[in-house]
GROMACS .gro file of C-alpha atoms in nm:
model
  113
    1MET     CA    1   8.240  10.424  12.053
    2ASN     CA    2   8.254  10.787  11.963
    3THR     CA    3   7.946  11.001  11.894
    4ARG     CA    4   8.016  11.045  11.523
    5ARG     CA    5   8.041  10.671  11.465
    6LEU     CA    6   7.723  10.608  11.662
    7ALA     CA    7   7.538  10.874  11.460
    8THR     CA    8   7.660  10.715  11.135
    9LEU     CA    9   7.541  10.370  11.243
   10LEU     CA   10   7.206  10.510  11.353
   11LEU     CA   11   7.159  10.688  11.019
   12ALA     CA   12   7.247  10.372  10.825
   13ALA     CA   13   6.997  10.171  11.030
   14MET     CA   14   6.723  10.428  10.967
   15LEU     CA   15   6.789  10.432  10.592
   16SER     CA   16   6.783  10.054  10.567
   17ALA     CA   17   6.456  10.046  10.762
   18CYS     CA   18   6.296  10.265  10.492
   19SER     CA   19   6.347   9.993  10.232
   20ALA     CA   20   6.204   9.735  10.471
   21VAL     CA   21   5.852   9.869  10.407
   22ASN     CA   22   5.870   9.839  10.028
   23PRO     CA   23   5.607   9.601   9.887
   24PHE     CA   24   5.726   9.274   9.730
   25PRO     CA   25   5.585   8.959   9.566
   26THR     CA   26   5.531   8.654   9.784
   27GLY     CA   27   5.349   8.322   9.777
   28PRO     CA   28   4.970   8.346   9.765
   29LEU     CA   29   4.751   8.216  10.046
   30ALA     CA   30   4.661   7.854   9.975
   31ASP     CA   31   4.283   7.832   9.958
   32PRO     CA   32   4.147   7.481   9.898
   33LYS     CA   33   3.794   7.624   9.863
   34ALA     CA   34   3.891   7.880   9.599
   35LYS     CA   35   3.616   7.934   9.345
   36ASP     CA   36   3.826   8.135   9.101
   37PRO     CA   37   4.033   7.924   8.862
   38GLY     CA   38   4.364   8.054   8.742
   39PRO     CA   39   4.710   8.120   8.872
   40ARG     CA   40   4.739   8.317   9.194
   41VAL     CA   41   4.996   8.581   9.284
   42ALA     CA   42   5.041   8.783   9.603
   43ILE     CA   43   5.203   9.102   9.726
   44CYS     CA   44   5.320   9.181  10.081
   45TYR     CA   45   5.284   9.548  10.166
   46ASN     CA   46   5.239   9.801  10.442
   47PRO     CA   47   4.886   9.946  10.410
   48LEU     CA   48   4.999  10.269  10.580
   49LYS     CA   49   5.271  10.329  10.319
   50THR     CA   50   5.141  10.171   9.996
   51SER     CA   51   4.833  10.281   9.804
   52ASP     CA   52   4.573  10.036   9.677
   53GLU     CA   53   4.657  10.145   9.322
   54LYS     CA   54   5.025  10.056   9.373
   55VAL     CA   55   4.936   9.714   9.516
   56GLN     CA   56   4.705   9.650   9.218
   57ALA     CA   57   4.980   9.752   8.974
   58LEU     CA   58   5.231   9.522   9.146
   59GLY     CA   59   4.980   9.234   9.136
   60GLN     CA   60   4.917   9.302   8.768
   61ALA     CA   61   5.292   9.295   8.700
   62GLN     CA   62   5.308   8.945   8.851
   63CYS     CA   63   5.042   8.805   8.615
   64VAL     CA   64   5.198   8.646   8.310
   65GLY     CA   65   5.080   8.711   7.956
   66ASP     CA   66   4.753   8.880   7.868
   67ALA     CA   67   4.583   8.836   8.205
   68THR     CA   68   4.413   9.069   8.450
   69ALA     CA   69   4.496   9.062   8.822
   70GLU     CA   70   4.173   9.045   9.020
   71LEU     CA   71   4.198   9.094   9.397
   72VAL     CA   72   4.043   8.795   9.576
   73SER     CA   73   4.159   8.839   9.935
   74THR     CA   74   4.379   9.020  10.184
   75ASP     CA   75   4.512   8.878  10.507
   76TYR     CA   76   4.751   8.943  10.792
   77HIS     CA   77   4.904   8.596  10.828
   78LEU     CA   78   5.267   8.664  10.914
   79ASP     CA   79   5.384   8.337  10.755
   80ASP     CA   80   5.506   8.500  10.434
   81CYS     CA   81   5.498   8.872  10.511
   82PRO     CA   82   5.722   9.031  10.774
   83ILE     CA   83   5.600   9.265  11.046
   84LEU     CA   84   5.687   9.587  10.855
   85THR     CA   85   5.486   9.473  10.550
   86PRO     CA   86   5.218   9.267  10.726
   87GLU     CA   87   4.933   9.268  10.475
   88ARG     CA   88   4.916   9.023  10.186
   89ALA     CA   89   4.697   9.088   9.883
   90THR     CA   90   4.618   8.776   9.681
   91PHE     CA   91   4.515   8.809   9.318
   92VAL     CA   92   4.390   8.557   9.065
   93CYS     CA   93   4.522   8.609   8.711
   94LYS     CA   94   4.220   8.586   8.481
   95PRO     CA   95   4.243   8.582   8.103
   96LYS     CA   96   4.117   8.901   7.944
   97PRO     CA   97   3.784   8.843   7.767
   98LYS     CA   98   3.802   8.833   7.389
   99PRO     CA   99   3.607   9.111   7.222
  100THR     CA  100   3.289   8.990   7.059
  101THR     CA  101   3.117   9.142   6.760
  102PRO     CA  102   2.739   9.149   6.754
  103PRO     CA  103   2.570   8.932   6.488
  104GLY     CA  104   2.532   9.111   6.156
  105SER     CA  105   2.808   9.364   6.222
  106PRO     CA  106   3.110   9.379   5.991
  107PRO     CA  107   3.430   9.208   6.110
  108PRO     CA  108   3.703   9.427   6.259
  109ALA     CA  109   3.914   9.607   5.998
  110SER     CA  110   4.224   9.415   6.107
  111THR     CA  111   4.072   9.090   5.976
  112LEU     CA  112   3.974   9.229   5.633
  113LYS     CA  113   4.209   9.152   5.343
   0.00000   0.00000   0.00000
């Protein structure tokens, strides 16, 4: 194998390794003692390469509808996350609370006819 071909293969391997540390959705950790009701979602990520804000945004993107992703746990079980993205953040998707109006205050303008 000539040097140019070897260098090309080495460069291709390095570039593909860069995408191997991108965070991605995975199955959440099964927790039979979970106290938080609601659907769970999870993200595998590399904590050295991915910010907490990015992980939160990815978890939020996995929640369906008008729900908020609340972080409930992180773990390093390598069952679902590969070695280059070893940490799993598990979120519970909680419904957003409905705004309440104090007694005696006028209803919101959007409900007036």
